[in-house]
Amino acid sequence: DTAVSQTPKYLVTQMGNDKSIKCEQNLGHDTMYWYKQDSKKFLKIMFSYNNKELIINETVPNRFSPKSPDKAHLNLHINSLELGDSAVYFCASSPRQGRNTEAFFGQGTRLTVV
Amino acid sequence: GDSVTQMEGPVTLSEEAFLTINCTYTATGYPSLFWYVQYPGEGLQLLLKATKADDKGSNKGFEATYRKETTSFHLEKGSVQVSDSAVYFCALSGVGSSNTGKLIFGQGTTLQVKP
């Protein structure tokens, strides 16, 4: 059983399109995250939800809209895709908020905007 | 702002060589420190962590010690294997008043181990 699963794994789309990435965790965790990894492998947090409540929004363009229908799911919708959105997007979860808690990562979604 | 700095890669070693990957941080307060590893085509996995000064994290032959006086958390392994080839990320969490679990990552260091 995959702990944190993302779909799709690869996504190639044209500029201007709208796309969604889905994430599900079966670990019973309270907290979920989206991270973006750029072409130089640098990772930066985008959003975090705790018990379906948004707790982190790191100056991400409002074309990006996360949605958490329940504790186990955190989806990412991107409107009007731009070339600069090309990256690997990682979903992660942790048992709770807090500085000591381990984050469990999904396998990533490689988004290519052409 | 809060940040993590890792040594530039790539690091290329022969099998059984000694590994050190340097990591230093800048943070207000007392963060928790982590090393994550990313194997090709996969997500990140926690390798080890330390939550207070002088703690030593260890796993799979890797170890790192939380040094508050030098704000460092260097990763070491006595004898690397080809299977250790991956990208290694140093990260911190819990700085200032933030207790969200948000991770701040270093830029990653690519390790290539040759037989």
mmCIF file of C-alpha atoms in Angstrom:
data_model
loop_
_atom_site.group_PDB
_atom_site.id
_atom_site.type_symbol
_atom_site.label_atom_id
_atom_site.label_comp_id
_atom_site.label_asym_id
_atom_site.label_seq_id
_atom_site.Cartn_x
_atom_site.Cartn_y
_atom_site.Cartn_z
ATOM 1 C CA ASP A 1 0.000 0.000 0.000
ATOM 2 C CA THR A 2 1.421 3.375 -1.006
ATOM 3 C CA ALA A 3 1.408 5.762 1.950
ATOM 4 C CA VAL A 4 1.253 9.052 0.018
ATOM 5 C CA SER A 5 0.129 8.731 -3.571
ATOM 6 C CA GLN A 6 -0.076 11.408 -6.223
ATOM 7 C CA THR A 7 -1.686 11.330 -9.628
ATOM 8 C CA PRO A 8 -0.680 11.796 -12.306
ATOM 9 C CA LYS A 9 3.029 11.027 -12.139
ATOM 10 C CA TYR A 10 3.693 12.934 -15.360
ATOM 11 C CA LEU A 11 1.708 15.800 -16.830
ATOM 12 C CA VAL A 12 2.504 17.550 -20.104
ATOM 13 C CA THR A 13 0.220 20.401 -21.061
ATOM 14 C CA GLN A 14 0.087 23.598 -23.066
ATOM 15 C CA MET A 15 0.392 27.110 -21.733
ATOM 16 C CA GLY A 16 -2.900 28.581 -20.677
ATOM 17 C CA ASN A 17 -4.502 25.266 -19.744
ATOM 18 C CA ASP A 18 -5.933 24.408 -16.332
ATOM 19 C CA LYS A 19 -4.810 21.206 -14.623
ATOM 20 C CA SER A 20 -5.161 19.397 -11.314
ATOM 21 C CA ILE A 21 -2.894 17.116 -9.323
ATOM 22 C CA LYS A 22 -4.417 14.810 -6.742
ATOM 23 C CA CYS A 23 -2.883 13.561 -3.518
ATOM 24 C CA GLU A 24 -4.100 10.981 -1.046
ATOM 25 C CA GLN A 25 -2.521 9.650 2.136
ATOM 26 C CA ASN A 26 -3.593 6.487 3.957
ATOM 27 C CA LEU A 27 -1.495 7.100 7.066
ATOM 28 C CA GLY A 28 -4.199 8.785 9.096
ATOM 29 C CA HIS A 29 -2.144 11.971 9.287
ATOM 30 C CA ASP A 30 -3.631 15.349 10.187
ATOM 31 C CA THR A 31 -1.313 17.577 8.158
ATOM 32 C CA MET A 32 -0.631 17.692 4.421
ATOM 33 C CA TYR A 33 1.664 19.827 2.279
ATOM 34 C CA TRP A 34 2.506 20.760 -1.278
ATOM 35 C CA TYR A 35 6.144 21.411 -2.150
ATOM 36 C CA LYS A 36 7.579 22.556 -5.484
ATOM 37 C CA GLN A 37 10.963 21.300 -6.718
ATOM 38 C CA ASP A 38 12.522 23.381 -9.472
ATOM 39 C CA SER A 39 14.917 22.318 -12.195
ATOM 40 C CA LYS A 40 17.890 22.780 -9.853
ATOM 41 C CA LYS A 41 16.219 20.434 -7.350
ATOM 42 C CA PHE A 42 15.505 23.239 -4.874
ATOM 43 C CA LEU A 43 12.435 22.455 -2.759
ATOM 44 C CA LYS A 44 10.090 25.089 -1.402
ATOM 45 C CA ILE A 45 6.834 24.770 0.454
ATOM 46 C CA MET A 46 3.710 26.075 -1.225
ATOM 47 C CA PHE A 47 0.796 25.165 1.024
ATOM 48 C CA SER A 48 -0.057 23.272 4.155
ATOM 49 C CA TYR A 49 -3.371 22.064 5.543
ATOM 50 C CA ASN A 50 -4.096 20.795 9.017
ATOM 51 C CA ASN A 51 -7.381 18.952 9.485
ATOM 52 C CA LYS A 52 -8.682 20.484 6.235
ATOM 53 C CA GLU A 53 -7.758 24.007 7.347
ATOM 54 C CA LEU A 54 -5.235 26.064 5.365
ATOM 55 C CA ILE A 55 -2.335 26.995 7.622
ATOM 56 C CA ILE A 56 0.456 27.914 5.189
ATOM 57 C CA ASN A 57 0.222 29.823 1.923
ATOM 58 C CA GLU A 58 3.714 30.830 0.887
ATOM 59 C CA THR A 59 3.245 33.745 -1.527
ATOM 60 C CA VAL A 60 2.129 31.420 -4.265
ATOM 61 C CA PRO A 61 0.375 33.039 -7.275
ATOM 62 C CA ASN A 62 -3.381 32.817 -6.907
ATOM 63 C CA ARG A 63 -3.507 30.718 -10.067
ATOM 64 C CA PHE A 64 -2.640 27.887 -7.667
ATOM 65 C CA SER A 65 -5.550 26.776 -5.522
ATOM 66 C CA PRO A 66 -5.314 23.886 -3.074
ATOM 67 C CA LYS A 67 -8.388 22.020 -1.920
ATOM 68 C CA SER A 68 -8.695 19.579 0.943
ATOM 69 C CA PRO A 69 -12.049 17.777 0.817
ATOM 70 C CA ASP A 70 -11.061 15.684 3.832
ATOM 71 C CA LYS A 71 -8.031 14.962 5.985
ATOM 72 C CA ALA A 72 -6.735 12.270 3.650
ATOM 73 C CA HIS A 73 -6.801 14.318 0.447
ATOM 74 C CA LEU A 74 -5.097 17.489 -0.722
ATOM 75 C CA ASN A 75 -5.474 18.437 -4.358
ATOM 76 C CA LEU A 76 -3.744 21.204 -6.273
ATOM 77 C CA HIS A 77 -5.479 23.032 -9.091
ATOM 78 C CA ILE A 78 -3.496 25.310 -11.376
ATOM 79 C CA ASN A 79 -5.180 27.806 -13.701
ATOM 80 C CA SER A 80 -3.697 29.422 -16.797
ATOM 81 C CA LEU A 81 -0.495 27.416 -16.728
ATOM 82 C CA GLU A 82 2.745 29.218 -17.544
ATOM 83 C CA LEU A 83 6.126 27.919 -18.713
ATOM 84 C CA GLY A 84 7.600 28.782 -15.320
ATOM 85 C CA ASP A 85 5.199 26.365 -13.614
ATOM 86 C CA SER A 86 7.194 23.455 -15.033
ATOM 87 C CA ALA A 87 8.569 21.627 -12.008
ATOM 88 C CA VAL A 88 8.114 18.539 -9.878
ATOM 89 C CA TYR A 89 5.329 18.932 -7.330
ATOM 90 C CA PHE A 90 5.496 16.837 -4.187
ATOM 91 C CA CYS A 91 2.695 16.135 -1.802
ATOM 92 C CA ALA A 92 3.638 15.222 1.772
ATOM 93 C CA SER A 93 1.914 14.438 5.029
ATOM 94 C CA SER A 94 2.853 14.342 8.693
ATOM 95 C CA PRO A 95 1.063 13.005 11.762
ATOM 96 C CA ARG A 96 0.501 16.495 13.183
ATOM 97 C CA GLN A 97 1.792 20.031 13.036
ATOM 98 C CA GLY A 98 5.001 20.552 14.909
ATOM 99 C CA ARG A 99 8.713 20.960 14.563
ATOM 100 C CA ASN A 100 9.659 17.397 15.404
ATOM 101 C CA THR A 101 7.365 15.519 13.098
ATOM 102 C CA GLU A 102 8.602 13.605 10.081
ATOM 103 C CA ALA A 103 7.102 14.376 6.679
ATOM 104 C CA PHE A 104 6.243 11.498 4.331
ATOM 105 C CA PHE A 105 6.513 12.388 0.655
ATOM 106 C CA GLY A 106 4.733 11.135 -2.418
ATOM 107 C CA GLN A 107 6.623 10.195 -5.575
ATOM 108 C CA GLY A 108 6.068 13.568 -7.186
ATOM 109 C CA THR A 109 4.260 14.850 -10.263
ATOM 110 C CA ARG A 110 6.485 16.109 -13.041
ATOM 111 C CA LEU A 111 4.623 18.960 -14.714
ATOM 112 C CA THR A 112 5.887 20.160 -18.085
ATOM 113 C CA VAL A 113 4.264 23.197 -19.643
ATOM 114 C CA VAL A 114 4.961 23.624 -23.364
ATOM 115 C CA GLY B 1 15.425 34.957 6.934
ATOM 116 C CA ASP B 2 15.780 31.345 8.003
ATOM 117 C CA SER B 3 17.842 29.245 5.649
ATOM 118 C CA VAL B 4 19.894 26.111 5.128
ATOM 119 C CA THR B 5 23.136 25.959 3.166
ATOM 120 C CA GLN B 6 24.673 22.739 1.902
ATOM 121 C CA MET B 7 27.956 22.087 0.184
ATOM 122 C CA GLU B 8 27.879 22.282 -3.567
ATOM 123 C CA GLY B 9 27.728 19.035 -5.447
ATOM 124 C CA PRO B 10 28.054 16.787 -7.165
ATOM 125 C CA VAL B 11 30.165 14.716 -4.825
ATOM 126 C CA THR B 12 31.795 11.722 -6.504
ATOM 127 C CA LEU B 13 33.329 8.994 -4.357
ATOM 128 C CA SER B 14 34.608 5.481 -4.793
ATOM 129 C CA GLU B 15 32.850 2.659 -2.984
ATOM 130 C CA GLU B 16 33.925 2.322 0.676
ATOM 131 C CA ALA B 17 35.135 5.930 0.841
ATOM 132 C CA PHE B 18 34.237 8.220 3.756
ATOM 133 C CA LEU B 19 31.435 10.683 3.138
ATOM 134 C CA THR B 20 30.870 14.129 4.606
ATOM 135 C CA ILE B 21 28.194 16.494 3.344
ATOM 136 C CA ASN B 22 28.302 19.840 5.109
ATOM 137 C CA CYS B 23 25.140 21.595 6.229
ATOM 138 C CA THR B 24 24.827 24.865 8.124
ATOM 139 C CA TYR B 25 21.717 26.770 9.046
ATOM 140 C CA THR B 26 20.503 30.219 10.010
ATOM 141 C CA ALA B 27 17.446 30.325 12.229
ATOM 142 C CA THR B 28 15.798 32.167 15.081
ATOM 143 C CA GLY B 29 15.178 29.915 18.029
ATOM 144 C CA TYR B 30 15.938 26.216 18.140
ATOM 145 C CA PRO B 31 14.825 24.332 15.057
ATOM 146 C CA SER B 32 14.659 20.600 14.507
ATOM 147 C CA LEU B 33 17.094 19.385 11.861
ATOM 148 C CA PHE B 34 16.642 16.669 9.260
ATOM 149 C CA TRP B 35 18.416 14.874 6.460
ATOM 150 C CA TYR B 36 16.224 13.601 3.640
ATOM 151 C CA VAL B 37 17.365 11.447 0.705
ATOM 152 C CA GLN B 38 15.901 11.384 -2.795
ATOM 153 C CA TYR B 39 16.709 8.383 -4.967
ATOM 154 C CA PRO B 40 16.326 8.825 -8.737
ATOM 155 C CA GLY B 41 12.697 9.154 -9.784
ATOM 156 C CA GLU B 42 11.384 8.957 -6.236
ATOM 157 C CA GLY B 43 10.084 11.208 -3.498
ATOM 158 C CA LEU B 44 12.052 12.217 -0.443
ATOM 159 C CA GLN B 45 12.555 9.844 2.473
ATOM 160 C CA LEU B 46 13.625 10.815 5.956
ATOM 161 C CA LEU B 47 17.159 9.601 6.595
ATOM 162 C CA LEU B 48 17.668 10.918 10.123
ATOM 163 C CA LYS B 49 16.762 13.783 12.423
ATOM 164 C CA ALA B 50 17.815 15.594 15.591
ATOM 165 C CA THR B 51 15.561 17.797 17.650
ATOM 166 C CA LYS B 52 17.901 19.501 20.126
ATOM 167 C CA ALA B 53 21.485 20.569 20.540
ATOM 168 C CA ASP B 54 24.059 17.733 20.775
ATOM 169 C CA ASP B 55 21.529 15.142 19.613
ATOM 170 C CA LYS B 56 22.969 12.651 17.154
ATOM 171 C CA GLY B 57 20.681 11.209 14.500
ATOM 172 C CA SER B 58 21.680 7.937 12.842
ATOM 173 C CA ASN B 59 20.267 5.500 10.311
ATOM 174 C CA LYS B 60 21.645 3.004 7.762
ATOM 175 C CA GLY B 61 25.241 3.891 8.701
ATOM 176 C CA PHE B 62 24.665 7.633 8.269
ATOM 177 C CA GLU B 63 24.936 9.994 11.195
ATOM 178 C CA ALA B 64 24.756 13.706 11.934
ATOM 179 C CA THR B 65 25.144 15.708 15.150
ATOM 180 C CA TYR B 66 23.184 18.883 15.940
ATOM 181 C CA ARG B 67 25.834 21.494 16.762
ATOM 182 C CA LYS B 68 24.265 24.675 18.087
ATOM 183 C CA GLU B 69 27.575 26.480 18.578
ATOM 184 C CA THR B 70 28.492 26.126 14.897
ATOM 185 C CA THR B 71 24.876 25.982 13.614
ATOM 186 C CA SER B 72 25.753 22.840 11.700
ATOM 187 C CA PHE B 73 24.351 19.376 11.007
ATOM 188 C CA HIS B 74 26.926 17.653 8.817
ATOM 189 C CA LEU B 75 26.075 14.241 7.362
ATOM 190 C CA GLU B 76 28.696 11.472 7.568
ATOM 191 C CA LYS B 77 29.037 7.853 6.591
ATOM 192 C CA GLY B 78 32.107 5.749 7.125
ATOM 193 C CA SER B 79 31.909 3.590 4.003
ATOM 194 C CA VAL B 80 29.599 4.474 1.113
ATOM 195 C CA GLN B 81 28.057 2.002 -1.303
ATOM 196 C CA VAL B 82 26.923 2.397 -4.899
ATOM 197 C CA SER B 83 23.348 2.156 -3.606
ATOM 198 C CA ASP B 84 23.886 5.390 -1.621
ATOM 199 C CA SER B 85 23.969 7.369 -4.873
ATOM 200 C CA ALA B 86 21.164 9.913 -4.485
ATOM 201 C CA VAL B 87 20.434 13.550 -3.722
ATOM 202 C CA TYR B 88 20.711 14.473 -0.031
ATOM 203 C CA PHE B 89 18.779 17.372 1.472
ATOM 204 C CA CYS B 90 19.392 19.056 4.784
ATOM 205 C CA ALA B 91 16.304 20.738 6.243
ATOM 206 C CA LEU B 92 15.055 22.531 9.330
ATOM 207 C CA SER B 93 11.663 22.961 10.926
ATOM 208 C CA GLY B 94 10.051 24.868 13.741
ATOM 209 C CA VAL B 95 11.860 28.187 13.625
ATOM 210 C CA GLY B 96 10.627 31.253 15.428
ATOM 211 C CA SER B 97 6.953 31.020 16.264
ATOM 212 C CA SER B 98 6.281 28.635 13.426
ATOM 213 C CA ASN B 99 5.215 25.238 14.648
ATOM 214 C CA THR B 100 3.544 24.154 11.448
ATOM 215 C CA GLY B 101 5.963 21.410 10.491
ATOM 216 C CA LYS B 102 6.998 23.426 7.442
ATOM 217 C CA LEU B 103 10.421 22.297 6.202
ATOM 218 C CA ILE B 104 13.033 24.733 4.910
ATOM 219 C CA PHE B 105 15.441 22.856 2.653
ATOM 220 C CA GLY B 106 18.997 23.326 1.539
ATOM 221 C CA GLN B 107 19.725 23.165 -2.153
ATOM 222 C CA GLY B 108 20.514 19.443 -2.137
ATOM 223 C CA THR B 109 23.811 17.651 -2.731
ATOM 224 C CA THR B 110 24.095 14.973 -5.386
ATOM 225 C CA LEU B 111 26.215 12.001 -4.350
ATOM 226 C CA GLN B 112 27.542 9.601 -6.969
ATOM 227 C CA VAL B 113 29.353 6.501 -5.755
ATOM 228 C CA LYS B 114 31.432 4.583 -8.291
ATOM 229 C CA PRO B 115 32.275 0.881 -7.948
#
